Coordinates of C-alpha atoms and ligand atoms in Angstrom, one line a residue:
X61 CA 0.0 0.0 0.0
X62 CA 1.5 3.4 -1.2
X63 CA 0.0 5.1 1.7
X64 CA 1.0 2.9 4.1
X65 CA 1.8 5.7 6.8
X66 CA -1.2 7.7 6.4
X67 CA -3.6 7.2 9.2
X68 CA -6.9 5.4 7.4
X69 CA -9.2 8.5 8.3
X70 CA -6.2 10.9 6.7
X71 CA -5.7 9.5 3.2
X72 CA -8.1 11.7 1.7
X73 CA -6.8 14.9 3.1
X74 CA -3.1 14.0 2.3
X75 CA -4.3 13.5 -1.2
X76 CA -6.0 16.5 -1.4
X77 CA -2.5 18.3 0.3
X78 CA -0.6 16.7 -2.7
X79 CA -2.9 17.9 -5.4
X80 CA -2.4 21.7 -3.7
X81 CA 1.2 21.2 -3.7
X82 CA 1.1 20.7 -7.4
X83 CA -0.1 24.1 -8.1
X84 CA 1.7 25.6 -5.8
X85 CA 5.1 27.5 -6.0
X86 CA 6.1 30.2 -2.9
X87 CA 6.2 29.4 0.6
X88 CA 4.6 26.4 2.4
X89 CA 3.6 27.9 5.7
X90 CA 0.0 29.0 3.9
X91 CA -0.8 25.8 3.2
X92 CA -3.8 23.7 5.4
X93 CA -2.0 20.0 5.6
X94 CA -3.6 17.5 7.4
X95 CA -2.9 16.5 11.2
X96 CA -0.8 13.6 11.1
X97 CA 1.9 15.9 9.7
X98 CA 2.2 18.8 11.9
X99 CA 5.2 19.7 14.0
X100 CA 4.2 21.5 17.2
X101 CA 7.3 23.0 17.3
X102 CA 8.0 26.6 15.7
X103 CA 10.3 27.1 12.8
X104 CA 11.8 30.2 15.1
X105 CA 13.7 26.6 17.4
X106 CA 15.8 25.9 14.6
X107 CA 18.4 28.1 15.0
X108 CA 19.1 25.8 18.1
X109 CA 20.3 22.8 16.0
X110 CA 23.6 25.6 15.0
X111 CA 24.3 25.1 18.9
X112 CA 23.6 21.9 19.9
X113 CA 27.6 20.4 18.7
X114 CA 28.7 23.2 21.4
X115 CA 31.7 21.9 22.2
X116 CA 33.2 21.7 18.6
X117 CA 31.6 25.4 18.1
X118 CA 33.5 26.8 21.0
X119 CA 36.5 24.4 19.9
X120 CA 37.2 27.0 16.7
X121 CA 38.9 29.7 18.8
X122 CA 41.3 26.9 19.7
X123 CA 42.4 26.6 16.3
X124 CA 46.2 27.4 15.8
X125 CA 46.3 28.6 12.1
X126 CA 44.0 29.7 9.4
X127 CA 43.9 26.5 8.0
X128 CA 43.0 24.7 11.4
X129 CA 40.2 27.2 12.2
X130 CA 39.2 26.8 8.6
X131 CA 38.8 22.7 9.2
X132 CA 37.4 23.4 12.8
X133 CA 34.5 25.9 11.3
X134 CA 34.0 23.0 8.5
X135 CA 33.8 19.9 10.6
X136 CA 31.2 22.2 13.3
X137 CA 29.0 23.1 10.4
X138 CA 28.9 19.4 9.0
X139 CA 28.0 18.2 12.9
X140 CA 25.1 20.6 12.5
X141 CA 23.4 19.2 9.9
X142 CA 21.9 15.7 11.1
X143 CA 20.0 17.8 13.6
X144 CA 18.6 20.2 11.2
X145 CA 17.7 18.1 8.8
X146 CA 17.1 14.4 9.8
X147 CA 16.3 14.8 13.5
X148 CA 12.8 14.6 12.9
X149 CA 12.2 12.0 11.0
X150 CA 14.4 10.2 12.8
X151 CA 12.6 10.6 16.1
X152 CA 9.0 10.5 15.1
X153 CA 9.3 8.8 11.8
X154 CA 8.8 11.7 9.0
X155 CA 9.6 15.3 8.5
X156 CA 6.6 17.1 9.6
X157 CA 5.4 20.8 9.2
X158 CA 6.7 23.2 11.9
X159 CA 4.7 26.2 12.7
X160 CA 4.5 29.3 11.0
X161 CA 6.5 32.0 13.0
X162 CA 4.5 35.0 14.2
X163 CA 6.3 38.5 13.6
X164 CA 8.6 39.6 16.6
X165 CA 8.2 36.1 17.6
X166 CA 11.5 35.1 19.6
X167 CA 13.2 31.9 20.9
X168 CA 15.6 32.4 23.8
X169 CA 18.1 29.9 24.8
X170 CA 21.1 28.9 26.1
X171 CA 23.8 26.0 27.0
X172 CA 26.1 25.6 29.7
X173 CA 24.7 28.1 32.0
X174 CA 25.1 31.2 29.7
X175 CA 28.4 30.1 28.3
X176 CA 26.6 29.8 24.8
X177 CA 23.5 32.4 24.0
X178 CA 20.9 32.0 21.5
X179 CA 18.4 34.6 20.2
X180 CA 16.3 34.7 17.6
X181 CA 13.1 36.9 16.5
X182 CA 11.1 36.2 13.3
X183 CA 12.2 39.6 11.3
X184 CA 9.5 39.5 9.0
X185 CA 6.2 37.2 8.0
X186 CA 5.9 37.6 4.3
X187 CA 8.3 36.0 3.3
X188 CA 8.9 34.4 6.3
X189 CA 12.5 35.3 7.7
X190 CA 14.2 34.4 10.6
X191 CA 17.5 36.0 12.2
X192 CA 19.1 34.8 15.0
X193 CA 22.9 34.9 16.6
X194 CA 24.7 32.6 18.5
X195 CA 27.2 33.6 21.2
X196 CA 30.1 32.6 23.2
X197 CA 31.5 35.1 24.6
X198 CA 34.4 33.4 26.6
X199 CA 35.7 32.1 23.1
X200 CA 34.6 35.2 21.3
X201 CA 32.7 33.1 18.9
X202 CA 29.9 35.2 17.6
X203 CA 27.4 33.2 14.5
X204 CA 24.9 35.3 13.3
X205 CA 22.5 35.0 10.6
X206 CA 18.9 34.6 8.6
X207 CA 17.2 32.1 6.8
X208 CA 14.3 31.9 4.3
X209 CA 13.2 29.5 2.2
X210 CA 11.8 29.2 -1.4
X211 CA 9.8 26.9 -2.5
X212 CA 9.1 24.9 -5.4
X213 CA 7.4 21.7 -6.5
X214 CA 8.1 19.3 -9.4
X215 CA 9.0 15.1 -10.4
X216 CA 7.1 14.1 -6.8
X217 CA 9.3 16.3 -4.9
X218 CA 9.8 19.6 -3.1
X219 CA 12.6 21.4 -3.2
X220 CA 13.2 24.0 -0.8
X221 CA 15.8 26.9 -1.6
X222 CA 17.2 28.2 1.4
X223 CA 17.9 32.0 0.9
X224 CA 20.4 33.9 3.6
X225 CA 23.7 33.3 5.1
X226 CA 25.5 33.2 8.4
X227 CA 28.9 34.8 9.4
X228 CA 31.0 33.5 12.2
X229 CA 32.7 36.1 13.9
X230 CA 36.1 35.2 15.5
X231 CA 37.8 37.5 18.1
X232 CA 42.0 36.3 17.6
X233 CA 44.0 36.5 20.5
X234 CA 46.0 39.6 18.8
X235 CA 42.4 41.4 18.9
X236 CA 41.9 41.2 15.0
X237 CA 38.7 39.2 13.7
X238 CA 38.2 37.0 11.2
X239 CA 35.1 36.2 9.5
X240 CA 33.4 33.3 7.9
X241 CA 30.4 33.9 5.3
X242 CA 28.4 30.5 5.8
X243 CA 26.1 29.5 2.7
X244 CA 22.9 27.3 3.2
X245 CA 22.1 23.8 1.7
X246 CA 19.0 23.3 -0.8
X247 CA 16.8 20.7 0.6
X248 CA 14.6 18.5 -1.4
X249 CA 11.7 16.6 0.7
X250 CA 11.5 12.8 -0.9
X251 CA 8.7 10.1 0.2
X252 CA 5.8 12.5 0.1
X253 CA 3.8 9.7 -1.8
X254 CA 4.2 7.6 1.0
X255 CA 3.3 10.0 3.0
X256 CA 6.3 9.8 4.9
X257 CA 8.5 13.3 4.5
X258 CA 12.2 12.9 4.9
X259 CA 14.6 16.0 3.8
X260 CA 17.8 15.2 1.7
X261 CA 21.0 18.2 0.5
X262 CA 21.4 18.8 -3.0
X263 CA 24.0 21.6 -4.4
X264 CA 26.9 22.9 -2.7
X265 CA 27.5 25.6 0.2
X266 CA 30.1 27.0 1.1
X267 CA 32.3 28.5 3.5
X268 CA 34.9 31.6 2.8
X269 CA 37.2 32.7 5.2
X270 CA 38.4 36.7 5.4
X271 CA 41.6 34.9 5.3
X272 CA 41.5 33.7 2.0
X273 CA 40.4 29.8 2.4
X274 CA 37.2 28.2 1.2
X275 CA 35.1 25.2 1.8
X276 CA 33.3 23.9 -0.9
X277 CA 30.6 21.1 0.6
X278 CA 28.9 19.5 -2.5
X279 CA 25.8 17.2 -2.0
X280 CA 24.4 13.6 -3.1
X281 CA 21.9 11.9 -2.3
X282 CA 21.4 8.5 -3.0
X283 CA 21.9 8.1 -6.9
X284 CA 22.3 5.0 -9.0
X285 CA 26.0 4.3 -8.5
X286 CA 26.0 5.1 -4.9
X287 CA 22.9 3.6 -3.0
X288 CA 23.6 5.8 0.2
X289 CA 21.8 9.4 1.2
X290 CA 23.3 12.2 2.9
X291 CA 26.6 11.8 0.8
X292 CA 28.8 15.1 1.0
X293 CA 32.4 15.8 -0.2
X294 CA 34.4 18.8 1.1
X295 CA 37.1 20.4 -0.4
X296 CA 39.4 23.0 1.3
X297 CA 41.1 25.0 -1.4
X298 CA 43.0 28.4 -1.2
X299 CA 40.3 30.8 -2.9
X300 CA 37.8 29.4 -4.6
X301 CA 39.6 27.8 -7.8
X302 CA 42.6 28.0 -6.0
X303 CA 45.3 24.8 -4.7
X304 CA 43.8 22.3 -3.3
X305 CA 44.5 21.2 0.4
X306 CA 42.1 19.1 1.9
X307 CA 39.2 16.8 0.6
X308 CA 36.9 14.8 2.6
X309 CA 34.3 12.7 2.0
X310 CA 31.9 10.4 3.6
X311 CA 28.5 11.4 4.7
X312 CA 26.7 13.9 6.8
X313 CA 24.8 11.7 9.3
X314 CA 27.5 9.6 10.1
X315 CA 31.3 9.2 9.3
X316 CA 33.6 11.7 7.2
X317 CA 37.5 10.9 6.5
X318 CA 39.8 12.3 4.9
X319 CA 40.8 11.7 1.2
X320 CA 43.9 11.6 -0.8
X321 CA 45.9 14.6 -0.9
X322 CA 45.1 16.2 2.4
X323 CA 48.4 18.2 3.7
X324 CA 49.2 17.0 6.9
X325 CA 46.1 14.8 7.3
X326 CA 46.5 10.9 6.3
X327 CA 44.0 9.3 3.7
X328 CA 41.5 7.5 5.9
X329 CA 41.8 9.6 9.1
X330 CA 38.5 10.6 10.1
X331 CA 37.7 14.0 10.1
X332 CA 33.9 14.0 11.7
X333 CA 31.6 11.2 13.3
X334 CA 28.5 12.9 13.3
X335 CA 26.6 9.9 14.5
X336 CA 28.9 8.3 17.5
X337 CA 31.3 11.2 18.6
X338 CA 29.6 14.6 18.6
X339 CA 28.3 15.7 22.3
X340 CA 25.0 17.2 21.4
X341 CA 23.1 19.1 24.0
X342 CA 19.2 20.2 23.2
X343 CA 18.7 24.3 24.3
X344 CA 17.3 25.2 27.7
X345 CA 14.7 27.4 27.7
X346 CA 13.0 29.0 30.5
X347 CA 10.1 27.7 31.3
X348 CA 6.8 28.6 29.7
X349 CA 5.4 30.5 32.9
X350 CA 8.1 32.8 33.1
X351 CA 8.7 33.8 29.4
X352 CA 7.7 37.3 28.0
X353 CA 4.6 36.9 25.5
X354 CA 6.7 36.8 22.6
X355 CA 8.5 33.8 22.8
X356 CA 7.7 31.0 20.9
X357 CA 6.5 28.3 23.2
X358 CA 4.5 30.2 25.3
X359 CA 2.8 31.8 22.8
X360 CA 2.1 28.6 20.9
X361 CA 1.3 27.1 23.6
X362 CA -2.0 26.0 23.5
X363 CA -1.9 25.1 20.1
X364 CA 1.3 23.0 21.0
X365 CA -0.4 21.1 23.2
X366 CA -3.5 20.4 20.9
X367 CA -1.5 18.9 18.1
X368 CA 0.6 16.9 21.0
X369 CA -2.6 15.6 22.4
X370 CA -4.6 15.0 19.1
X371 CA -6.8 17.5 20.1
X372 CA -6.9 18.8 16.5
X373 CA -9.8 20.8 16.8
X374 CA -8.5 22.7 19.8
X375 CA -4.9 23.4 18.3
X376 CA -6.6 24.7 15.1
X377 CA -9.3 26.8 17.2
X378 CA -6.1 28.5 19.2
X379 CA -3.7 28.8 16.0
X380 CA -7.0 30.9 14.7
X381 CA -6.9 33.1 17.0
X382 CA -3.4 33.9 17.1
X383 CA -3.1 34.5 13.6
X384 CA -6.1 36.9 13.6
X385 CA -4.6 38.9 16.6
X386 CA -1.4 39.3 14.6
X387 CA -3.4 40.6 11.4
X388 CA -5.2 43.0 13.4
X389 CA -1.8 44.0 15.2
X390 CA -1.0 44.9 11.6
X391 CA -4.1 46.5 10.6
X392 CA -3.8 48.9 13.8
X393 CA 0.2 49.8 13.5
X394 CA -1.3 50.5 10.0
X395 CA -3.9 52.7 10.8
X396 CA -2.0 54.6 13.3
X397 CA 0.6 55.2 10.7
X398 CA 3.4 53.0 13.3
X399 CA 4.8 50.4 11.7
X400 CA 6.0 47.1 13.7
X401 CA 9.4 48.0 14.7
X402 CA 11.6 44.4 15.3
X403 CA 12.8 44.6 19.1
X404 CA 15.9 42.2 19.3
X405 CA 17.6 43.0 15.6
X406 CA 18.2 45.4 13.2
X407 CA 18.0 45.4 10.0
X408 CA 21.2 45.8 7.8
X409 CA 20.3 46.1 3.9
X410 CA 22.9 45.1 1.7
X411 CA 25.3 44.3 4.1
X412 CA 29.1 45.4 3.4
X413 CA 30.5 42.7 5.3
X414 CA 28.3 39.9 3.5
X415 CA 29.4 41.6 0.0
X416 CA 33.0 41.5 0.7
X417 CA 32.7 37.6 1.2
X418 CA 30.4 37.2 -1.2
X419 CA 32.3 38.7 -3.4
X420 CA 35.2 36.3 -3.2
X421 CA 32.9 33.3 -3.9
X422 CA 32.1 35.2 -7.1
X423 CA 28.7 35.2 -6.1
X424 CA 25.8 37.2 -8.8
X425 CA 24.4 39.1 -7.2
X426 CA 27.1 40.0 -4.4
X427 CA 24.4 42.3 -1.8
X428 CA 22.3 40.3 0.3
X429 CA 20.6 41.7 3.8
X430 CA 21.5 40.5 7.5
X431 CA 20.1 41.2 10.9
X432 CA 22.1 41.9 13.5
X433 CA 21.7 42.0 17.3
X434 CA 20.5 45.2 18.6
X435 CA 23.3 46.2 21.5
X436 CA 20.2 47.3 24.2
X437 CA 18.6 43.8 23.5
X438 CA 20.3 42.7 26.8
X439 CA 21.7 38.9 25.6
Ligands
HCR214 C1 11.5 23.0 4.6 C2 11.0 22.9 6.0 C3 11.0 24.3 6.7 C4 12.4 24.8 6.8 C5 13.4 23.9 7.5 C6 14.8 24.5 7.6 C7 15.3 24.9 6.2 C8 14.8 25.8 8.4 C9 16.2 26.4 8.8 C10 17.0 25.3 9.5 O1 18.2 25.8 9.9 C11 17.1 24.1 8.7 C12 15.8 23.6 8.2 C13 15.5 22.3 8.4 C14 14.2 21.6 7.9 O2 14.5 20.4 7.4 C15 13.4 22.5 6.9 C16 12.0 22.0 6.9 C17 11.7 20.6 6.3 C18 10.2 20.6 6.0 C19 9.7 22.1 6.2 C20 8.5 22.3 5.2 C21 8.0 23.8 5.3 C22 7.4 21.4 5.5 C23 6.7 20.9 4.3 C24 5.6 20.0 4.6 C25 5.9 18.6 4.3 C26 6.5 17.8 5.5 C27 4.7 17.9 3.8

């Protein structure tokens, strides 16, 4: 049965999802999807999977050359992306769809006691874009960025474009900083006819140094010659076209080893276990009670706790309401002629220290926007 994990009383209404998603080209979160797939968690938590390998994060100040802090910024990133992007469907069994961010909706967190900060605020709700920043401040590790995503469907799939970037701010013992522009995966969603969601990487991203090195991580999923997902290899090279001095290979749920040719690394020497040897630690978050009405899981609370409980009817009456609160929060800030103003970021058009990067990957357009922390946010 091609169905097989769609609950009996669901099949029609994942069929009818499918058929919408035919027609359909922009972004996701306005589409109605039936129960069974719905995350009650908030797109505005991701940002927490970027902290979660916190020890290999803070381990990139301990780098002794470019080229080491280069390989430690590339091997954190790769330990990232299991979380983001199979953590789901490992736990419950399929990708599922995570709740629309509100505007000026937040998420709050930290490991370690404080050692490692997170904040992030929706920065706007059409399109949807979140910003958020990541902080050690003993290491002088700041990672801040933004993330979109565009959204197309074709051939039984979705692919999902993921528009924005991160840069990871170092703080060197001399007192200079270096920078690294981070560029985002595109995502395609496979097993959608089963109705069982699961995300894989296609395309490259990459990582540029202010020092002149660059990671180039190009995806595969599982093709005919190799019959294993989540395939990645990694090249370290000196500019983009430039010498080449590391590759790696291997894939990005489990093991990753050197290649051939690596200086000073021997073929076969693994580089990353994503699987066995990363610590991962979940975020805290203060509990609901105590948040401020803005963060994520208080505000979705109720709803959270519908789609938890299968009380569908409940989580649908409550996501309702919010949604028409925030449209007439718009419709007043309208008519009062005071626009929503974002309360943890600000907004940086074109940003000059994106371009420079940007510009170094050769990248066509070279101006994108970033959000940055606002200095009175307090975090
Ligand atoms: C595409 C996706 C929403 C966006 C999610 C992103 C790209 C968000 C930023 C994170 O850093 C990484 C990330 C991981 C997720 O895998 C990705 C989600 C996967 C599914 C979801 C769709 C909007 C849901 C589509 C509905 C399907 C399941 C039928």
């Amino acid at each position: 049965d091609e169905a097989s994990s769609v609950p009996a009383a669901q099949k029609s209404g994942w069929g009818q999802f499918l058929k919408s998603l035919a027609s359909f080209s922009g972004d996701l979160s306005g589409l109605t999807a039936p129960p069974f797939i719905l995350s009650p968690t908030s797109l505005s938590e991701f940002p927490s999977y970027w902290g979660e390998p916190k020890d290999l994060f803070a381990a990139i100040a301990d780098g002794a050359t470019p080229e080491e802090r280069q390989l430690r910024v590339t091997r954190w990133f790769l330990a990232t992306l299991s979380g983001q992007f199979t953590r789901r469907e490992k736990e419950t069994g399929s990708e599922k769809k995570p709740l629309n961010p509100f505007l000026g909706e937040q998420f709050l967190g930290e490991w370690d006691n404080g050692d490692l900060v997170l904040t992030v605020e929706q920065v706007s709700h059409h399109p949807p874009i979140t910003a958020y920043r990541l902080e050690n401040k003993k290491k002088g590790i700041v990672w801040e960025g933004n993330c979109a995503q565009k959204t197309s469907f074709s051939a039984r799939q979705i692919s999902v474009k993921q528009v924005g970037h991160g840069l990871l701010k170092l703080k060197l013992a001399d007192g200079s900083t270096e920078t690294y522009l981070v560029t985002l995966p595109q995502l395609k969603i496979e097993g959608l006819w089963t109705g069982r969601p699961y995300v894989d990487l296609t395309d490259v991203s990459y990582i540029q140094g202010s020092h002149g090195l660059t990671t180039t991580v190009k995806y595969s999923g599982a093709g005919w010659i190799s019959g294993s997902s989540h395939r990645h290899t990694t090249t370290i090279t000196s500019g983009l076209n430039g010498p080449k001095l590391y590759e790696i290979t291997g894939t990005w749920t489990g093991e990753s080893k050197f290649a051939k040719h690596s200086k000073d690394k021997k073929e076969g020497e693994v580089f990353l276990d994503a699987d066995e040897h990363v610590e991962r630690e979940r975020v805290s978050v203060k509990p609901v009670e105590a948040q401020n009405e803005f963060e994520s899981r208080r505000a979705w609370k109720a709803v959270a706790d519908g789609i938890r409980s299968g009380d569908y009817d409940a989580a649908s009456t409550a996501k309702g309401a919010l949604e028409n609160s925030e449209r007439q929060k718009r419709k007043d800030e309208q008519a009062a002629g005071a626009p929503f103003q974002l309360r943890l970021f600000d907004h940086v058009p074109n940003d000059p220290e994106y371009a420079q990067l940007a510009a170094l990957l050769k990248f066509k357009p070279e101006t994108e926007d970033s959000w940055r922390l606002k200095p009175s946010a307090g975090r």
